[in-house]
Coordinates of N, CA and C in Angstrom, one line a residue:
X1 N 79.0 72.7 160.1 CA 80.2 73.5 159.7 C 81.2 73.3 160.8
X2 N 80.8 73.3 162.1 CA 81.8 73.1 163.2 C 82.5 71.8 163.0
X3 N 81.7 70.7 162.8 CA 82.4 69.4 162.7 C 83.3 69.4 161.5
X4 N 82.9 69.9 160.3 CA 83.7 69.9 159.1 C 85.0 70.7 159.3
X5 N 84.9 71.8 160.0 CA 86.1 72.6 160.2 C 87.2 71.8 160.9
X6 N 86.8 70.9 161.8 CA 87.8 70.1 162.5 C 88.0 68.7 161.8
X7 N 87.6 68.5 160.6 CA 87.8 67.3 159.9 C 86.9 66.2 160.4
X8 N 85.6 66.5 160.7 CA 84.7 65.5 161.2 C 83.4 65.6 160.5
X9 N 82.4 64.9 161.0 CA 81.1 64.9 160.4 C 80.0 64.6 161.5
X10 N 78.8 64.8 161.2 CA 77.7 64.6 162.1 C 76.9 63.4 161.8
X11 N 76.7 62.5 162.8 CA 75.9 61.3 162.6 C 74.8 61.3 163.6
X12 N 73.5 61.2 163.1 CA 72.4 61.1 164.1 C 72.3 59.7 164.7
X13 N 71.8 59.7 165.9 CA 71.6 58.4 166.6 C 70.4 57.8 165.9
X14 N 70.4 56.4 166.0 CA 69.3 55.7 165.3 C 67.9 55.9 165.9
X15 N 67.8 56.1 167.2 CA 66.5 56.2 167.8 C 66.3 57.4 168.7
X16 N 67.4 57.9 169.3 CA 67.3 59.1 170.2 C 67.6 60.4 169.5
X17 N 67.1 61.5 170.1 CA 67.4 62.8 169.6 C 68.8 63.3 170.0
X18 N 69.8 62.6 169.4 CA 71.2 62.8 169.7 C 72.0 62.9 168.4
X19 N 72.8 63.9 168.4 CA 73.7 64.0 167.2 C 75.2 63.7 167.8
X20 N 75.8 62.9 167.0 CA 77.2 62.5 167.4 C 78.2 63.2 166.4
X21 N 79.2 63.9 166.9 CA 80.2 64.5 166.1 C 81.4 63.5 166.1
X22 N 81.7 63.0 164.9 CA 82.8 62.0 164.8 C 83.9 62.5 163.9
X23 N 85.1 62.1 164.2 CA 86.2 62.4 163.3 C 86.2 61.6 162.0
X24 N 86.5 62.2 160.9 CA 86.5 61.4 159.7 C 87.5 60.3 159.7
X25 N 88.6 60.5 160.4 CA 89.7 59.5 160.6 C 90.0 59.4 162.0
X26 N 89.3 58.4 162.7 CA 89.6 58.2 164.2 C 91.0 57.6 164.4
X27 N 91.5 57.0 163.3 CA 92.8 56.4 163.3 C 93.4 56.7 161.9
X28 N 94.6 57.1 161.9 CA 95.2 57.4 160.6 C 95.3 56.1 159.8
X29 N 95.1 56.2 158.4 CA 95.2 54.9 157.6 C 96.5 54.2 157.7
X30 N 97.6 54.9 158.0 CA 98.9 54.2 158.1 C 99.0 53.4 159.4
X31 N 98.0 53.6 160.3 CA 97.9 52.8 161.5 C 96.8 51.8 161.5
X32 N 96.1 51.6 160.4 CA 94.9 50.7 160.4 C 95.3 49.2 160.6
X33 N 96.6 48.9 160.4 CA 97.0 47.5 160.7 C 96.9 47.2 162.1
X34 N 96.9 48.2 163.0 CA 96.8 47.9 164.4 C 95.4 48.0 165.0
X35 N 94.4 48.3 164.1 CA 93.0 48.5 164.5 C 92.3 47.2 164.5
X36 N 91.6 46.9 165.6 CA 90.7 45.8 165.7 C 89.4 46.2 165.0
X37 N 89.0 45.5 163.9 CA 87.8 46.0 163.2 C 86.5 45.8 164.0
X38 N 85.6 46.7 163.8 CA 84.3 46.5 164.4 C 83.5 45.3 163.9
X39 N 83.7 45.1 162.6 CA 83.0 44.0 161.9 C 84.0 43.2 161.0
X40 N 83.9 41.9 161.0 CA 84.6 41.0 160.0 C 83.6 40.5 159.1
X41 N 83.8 40.7 157.8 CA 82.8 40.3 156.8 C 83.5 39.3 155.9
X42 N 83.0 38.0 156.0 CA 83.6 37.0 155.1 C 83.0 37.1 153.7
X43 N 83.7 36.6 152.7 CA 83.3 36.7 151.3 C 82.0 36.0 151.1
X44 N 81.7 34.9 151.9 CA 80.4 34.2 151.8 C 79.2 35.0 152.1
X45 N 79.4 36.1 152.8 CA 78.3 36.9 153.3 C 78.0 38.1 152.4
X46 N 79.1 38.7 151.8 CA 78.9 39.9 151.0 C 79.3 39.7 149.6
X47 N 78.7 40.5 148.7 CA 79.0 40.5 147.3 C 79.7 41.8 146.9
X48 N 80.8 41.7 146.3 CA 81.5 42.9 145.8 C 80.8 43.5 144.6
X49 N 80.3 44.7 144.7 CA 79.6 45.3 143.6 C 80.5 46.1 142.8
X50 N 81.6 46.5 143.4 CA 82.6 47.3 142.6 C 83.7 47.8 143.4
X51 N 84.8 48.1 142.7 CA 86.0 48.7 143.4 C 86.4 49.9 142.5
X52 N 86.5 51.1 143.1 CA 86.9 52.3 142.4 C 88.2 52.7 143.0
X53 N 89.2 52.8 142.2 CA 90.6 53.2 142.6 C 90.7 54.7 142.5
X54 N 91.2 55.4 143.5 CA 91.4 56.8 143.5 C 92.8 57.1 143.9
X55 N 93.5 57.8 143.0 CA 94.9 58.2 143.3 C 95.0 59.6 143.7
X56 N 95.5 59.9 144.9 CA 95.6 61.2 145.4 C 97.1 61.5 145.7
X57 N 97.5 62.7 145.8 CA 98.9 63.1 146.1 C 99.3 62.5 147.4
X58 N 100.6 62.3 147.6 CA 101.2 61.6 148.7 C 101.7 62.7 149.7
X59 N 100.8 63.6 150.2 CA 101.2 64.6 151.1 C 101.6 64.1 152.5
X60 N 102.5 64.8 153.1 CA 102.9 64.4 154.5 C 103.0 65.7 155.4
X61 N 102.6 66.8 154.9 CA 102.6 68.0 155.7 C 101.5 69.0 155.2
X62 N 100.9 69.7 156.1 CA 99.9 70.7 155.7 C 99.9 71.8 156.8
X63 N 99.7 73.0 156.4 CA 99.5 74.1 157.3 C 98.0 74.3 157.5
X64 N 97.6 74.4 158.7 CA 96.2 74.4 159.1 C 96.0 75.5 160.2
X65 N 94.9 76.3 160.0 CA 94.6 77.3 161.0 C 93.4 78.1 160.8
X66 N 93.2 79.0 161.8 CA 92.0 79.9 161.7 C 92.2 81.0 160.6
X67 N 91.2 81.7 160.4 CA 91.2 82.7 159.3 C 91.9 84.0 159.8
X68 N 91.3 84.6 160.9 CA 91.9 85.9 161.4 C 92.3 85.8 162.8
X69 N 92.0 84.7 163.4 CA 92.3 84.4 164.9 C 92.5 82.9 165.1
X70 N 92.9 82.6 166.3 CA 93.0 81.2 166.6 C 94.4 80.7 166.4
X71 N 94.6 79.5 166.0 CA 95.9 78.9 165.8 C 96.2 78.7 164.4
X72 N 97.5 78.6 164.1 CA 98.0 78.4 162.7 C 99.3 77.7 162.8
X73 N 99.5 76.7 162.0 CA 100.8 76.1 161.9 C 100.8 74.8 161.2
X74 N 102.0 74.1 161.1 CA 102.1 72.9 160.3 C 101.6 71.7 161.1
X75 N 101.0 70.7 160.4 CA 100.7 69.4 160.9 C 101.5 68.4 160.0
X76 N 102.4 67.7 160.6 CA 103.3 66.8 159.8 C 103.1 65.4 160.2
X77 N 103.1 64.5 159.2 CA 102.9 63.1 159.5 C 104.2 62.6 160.2
X78 N 104.1 62.0 161.4 CA 105.2 61.5 162.1 C 106.0 60.5 161.3
X79 N 107.3 60.6 161.4 CA 108.2 59.6 160.7 C 108.5 60.0 159.3
X80 N 108.0 61.2 158.8 CA 108.3 61.6 157.5 C 109.1 62.9 157.5
X81 N 109.6 63.2 156.3 CA 110.4 64.4 156.2 C 109.5 65.7 156.2
X82 N 108.2 65.5 156.0 CA 107.4 66.7 155.9 C 107.7 67.6 154.7
X83 N 108.1 66.9 153.6 CA 108.5 67.7 152.5 C 107.5 67.8 151.3
X84 N 106.4 67.1 151.5 CA 105.4 67.1 150.4 C 104.1 67.8 151.0
X85 N 104.0 69.1 150.6 CA 103.0 70.0 151.2 C 101.7 69.9 150.5
X86 N 100.6 69.7 151.3 CA 99.3 69.8 150.9 C 98.9 71.2 150.8
X87 N 97.8 71.6 150.1 CA 97.4 72.9 150.1 C 96.9 73.4 151.5
X88 N 97.3 74.6 151.8 CA 96.9 75.2 153.1 C 95.4 75.1 153.4
X89 N 95.0 74.9 154.6 CA 93.6 74.8 155.0 C 93.4 75.9 156.1
X90 N 92.4 76.7 155.9 CA 92.0 77.7 156.9 C 90.5 77.7 157.0
X91 N 90.0 77.9 158.2 CA 88.6 78.0 158.5 C 88.4 78.8 159.7
X92 N 87.4 79.7 159.7 CA 87.2 80.6 160.8 C 87.0 79.9 162.2
X93 N 86.6 78.6 162.1 CA 86.3 77.9 163.4 C 87.4 77.0 163.9
X94 N 88.6 77.1 163.2 CA 89.8 76.4 163.8 C 90.4 77.4 164.7
X95 N 90.1 77.3 166.0 CA 90.6 78.3 167.0 C 91.3 77.6 168.1
X96 N 91.4 76.3 168.0 CA 92.1 75.5 169.1 C 93.0 74.5 168.4
X97 N 94.1 74.2 169.1 CA 95.1 73.2 168.6 C 94.5 71.8 168.4
X98 N 93.5 71.4 169.2 CA 92.9 70.1 169.0 C 92.2 70.1 167.7
X99 N 91.4 71.1 167.3 CA 90.7 71.1 166.0 C 91.8 71.2 164.9
X100 N 92.8 72.0 165.1 CA 93.9 72.1 164.1 C 94.5 70.8 163.8
X101 N 94.9 70.0 164.8 CA 95.5 68.7 164.6 C 94.6 67.7 164.0
X102 N 93.3 67.7 164.4 CA 92.3 66.8 163.9 C 92.1 67.1 162.4
X103 N 92.0 68.3 162.0 CA 91.8 68.7 160.6 C 93.0 68.4 159.8
X104 N 94.2 68.6 160.4 CA 95.4 68.2 159.7 C 95.5 66.7 159.5
X105 N 95.1 65.9 160.4 CA 95.1 64.5 160.3 C 94.1 64.1 159.1
X106 N 93.0 64.7 159.1 CA 92.0 64.4 158.1 C 92.5 64.7 156.7
X107 N 93.3 65.8 156.6 CA 93.9 66.2 155.3 C 95.0 65.2 154.9
X108 N 95.8 64.9 155.8 CA 96.9 64.0 155.4 C 96.5 62.5 155.3
X109 N 95.4 62.1 155.9 CA 94.9 60.8 155.8 C 94.2 60.5 154.5
X110 N 93.7 61.6 153.9 CA 92.9 61.4 152.7 C 93.9 61.6 151.5
X111 N 95.0 60.8 151.5 CA 96.0 60.9 150.4 C 96.3 59.5 149.9
X112 N 97.2 59.5 149.0 CA 97.8 58.2 148.4 C 96.7 57.4 147.6
X113 N 97.1 56.2 147.3 CA 96.2 55.4 146.5 C 95.1 54.8 147.4
X114 N 93.8 54.9 147.0 CA 92.7 54.4 147.8 C 91.9 53.5 146.9
X115 N 91.2 52.6 147.5 CA 90.2 51.8 146.8 C 88.9 52.0 147.6
X116 N 87.8 52.4 146.9 CA 86.5 52.5 147.5 C 85.8 51.1 147.1
X117 N 85.6 50.3 148.1 CA 85.0 49.0 147.9 C 83.6 49.0 148.2
X118 N 82.7 48.6 147.3 CA 81.3 48.6 147.5 C 80.8 47.2 147.7
X119 N 80.3 46.9 148.9 CA 79.8 45.6 149.3 C 78.3 45.6 149.5
X120 N 77.6 44.6 148.9 CA 76.2 44.4 149.2 C 76.1 43.1 150.0
X121 N 75.2 43.2 151.1 CA 75.1 42.1 152.0 C 73.8 42.2 152.7
X122 N 73.3 41.1 153.3 CA 72.1 41.2 154.1 C 72.4 41.9 155.4
X123 N 71.3 42.4 156.0 CA 71.4 43.0 157.4 C 71.2 41.8 158.3
X124 N 72.3 41.4 158.9 CA 72.3 40.2 159.8 C 72.0 40.6 161.2
X125 N 71.3 39.7 161.9 CA 70.9 40.0 163.3 C 72.1 40.3 164.2
X126 N 73.2 39.6 163.9 CA 74.4 39.8 164.8 C 75.1 41.1 164.5
X127 N 75.0 41.7 163.4 CA 75.7 42.9 163.0 C 74.7 44.1 162.9
X128 N 73.5 43.9 162.5 CA 72.6 45.0 162.2 C 73.1 45.8 161.0
X129 N 72.6 47.0 161.0 CA 73.0 48.0 159.9 C 74.4 48.5 160.3
X130 N 75.3 48.4 159.5 CA 76.7 48.8 159.7 C 76.8 50.3 159.3
X131 N 77.0 51.1 160.3 CA 77.0 52.6 160.1 C 78.3 53.1 159.6
X132 N 78.3 54.3 158.9 CA 79.6 54.9 158.6 C 80.4 55.2 159.9
X133 N 81.7 55.1 159.7 CA 82.6 55.3 160.8 C 83.1 54.0 161.4
X134 N 82.5 52.9 161.1 CA 82.9 51.6 161.6 C 84.1 51.1 160.8
X135 N 85.0 50.4 161.4 CA 86.1 49.7 160.7 C 85.6 48.3 160.4
X136 N 85.9 48.0 159.1 CA 85.5 46.7 158.6 C 86.7 46.0 158.0
X137 N 86.8 44.7 158.2 CA 87.7 43.8 157.5 C 87.0 42.9 156.6
X138 N 87.1 43.1 155.3 CA 86.5 42.2 154.3 C 87.4 41.1 153.9
X139 N 87.0 39.8 154.1 CA 87.9 38.7 153.8 C 87.4 38.0 152.5
X140 N 87.8 38.6 151.4 CA 87.5 38.1 150.1 C 88.7 37.4 149.5
X141 N 88.9 37.5 148.2 CA 90.1 37.0 147.5 C 91.3 37.6 148.1
X142 N 91.2 38.9 148.4 CA 92.2 39.6 149.2 C 91.6 40.2 150.4
X143 N 92.3 40.3 151.5 CA 91.7 40.9 152.7 C 91.9 42.4 152.6
X144 N 90.8 43.1 152.9 CA 90.8 44.6 152.8 C 90.3 45.1 154.1
X145 N 91.1 46.1 154.7 CA 90.7 46.7 155.9 C 90.4 48.2 155.6
X146 N 89.2 48.7 156.1 CA 88.9 50.0 155.8 C 87.8 50.5 156.7
X147 N 87.4 51.7 156.4 CA 86.3 52.4 157.2 C 85.1 52.7 156.3
X148 N 83.9 52.4 156.9 CA 82.7 52.6 156.2 C 82.4 54.1 156.0
X149 N 82.2 54.5 154.7 CA 81.9 55.9 154.4 C 80.5 56.1 154.1
X150 N 79.8 55.1 153.6 CA 78.3 55.3 153.5 C 77.6 54.0 153.5
X151 N 76.4 54.0 154.0 CA 75.5 52.8 154.1 C 74.2 53.2 153.5
X152 N 73.7 52.3 152.7 CA 72.3 52.4 152.2 C 71.6 51.1 152.5
X153 N 70.3 51.2 152.8 CA 69.5 50.0 153.2 C 68.4 49.9 152.2
X154 N 68.1 48.6 151.8 CA 67.1 48.3 150.8 C 66.2 47.2 151.4
X155 N 64.9 47.5 151.5 CA 63.9 46.5 151.9 C 63.1 46.0 150.7
X156 N 63.3 44.7 150.3 CA 62.5 44.1 149.3 C 62.0 42.8 149.9
X157 N 60.8 42.9 150.5 CA 60.3 41.8 151.3 C 60.5 40.5 150.6
X158 N 61.0 39.5 151.3 CA 61.2 39.5 152.8 C 62.7 39.8 153.1
X159 N 63.5 40.4 152.2 CA 64.9 40.6 152.4 C 65.2 42.1 152.8
X160 N 66.1 42.2 153.8 CA 66.6 43.5 154.2 C 68.1 43.5 153.9
X161 N 68.5 44.3 152.9 CA 69.9 44.3 152.5 C 70.5 45.7 152.7
X162 N 71.9 45.7 152.8 CA 72.6 46.9 153.0 C 73.8 47.0 152.0
X163 N 74.1 48.1 151.5 CA 75.2 48.4 150.7 C 76.2 49.3 151.4
X164 N 77.4 48.9 151.5 CA 78.4 49.6 152.2 C 79.5 50.2 151.2
X165 N 79.9 51.4 151.3 CA 81.1 51.9 150.6 C 82.1 52.0 151.7
X166 N 83.2 51.3 151.4 CA 84.3 51.2 152.4 C 85.6 51.9 151.8
X167 N 86.2 52.8 152.5 CA 87.4 53.4 152.1 C 88.6 52.6 152.6
X168 N 89.4 52.1 151.6 CA 90.6 51.4 152.0 C 91.8 52.1 151.4
X169 N 92.9 51.9 151.9 CA 94.2 52.5 151.4 C 95.1 51.3 151.0
X170 N 95.5 51.4 149.8 CA 96.4 50.4 149.2 C 97.8 50.8 149.0

């Protein structure tokens, strides 16, 4: 609940008893062109299992804050008029401006036209299992840059394969 309040999620470490708290959007989608991807996936390696298009409102401003204490105020996407308001977000654990801004970013980043790209590919020694939160550039018929939202692994001897759901913004 603490991570979700600030627009994040919890990811367990693969082998250690460690929990990582990660932001849902470490970089805003409108800045993904400047991101160096963690993984480049050529079309020869992955098979596109599907693409789901999702249309969401084009918000550029949201009011975010605590419930009865803490901070409260607007978070506006820089360079915009801030005239398209998302529904207000409140949570009892938003008590600091850092949490407020991160949650505001998560709300404003999850807007506009998105494509959820599902890729199936082998688990390669050089990449391993590609975990959620990694940036991926898929180089297929069209190049797509996005962030991995889910990973599933399937072992069918002798093949170890993974399926990635990648959030892209179009």
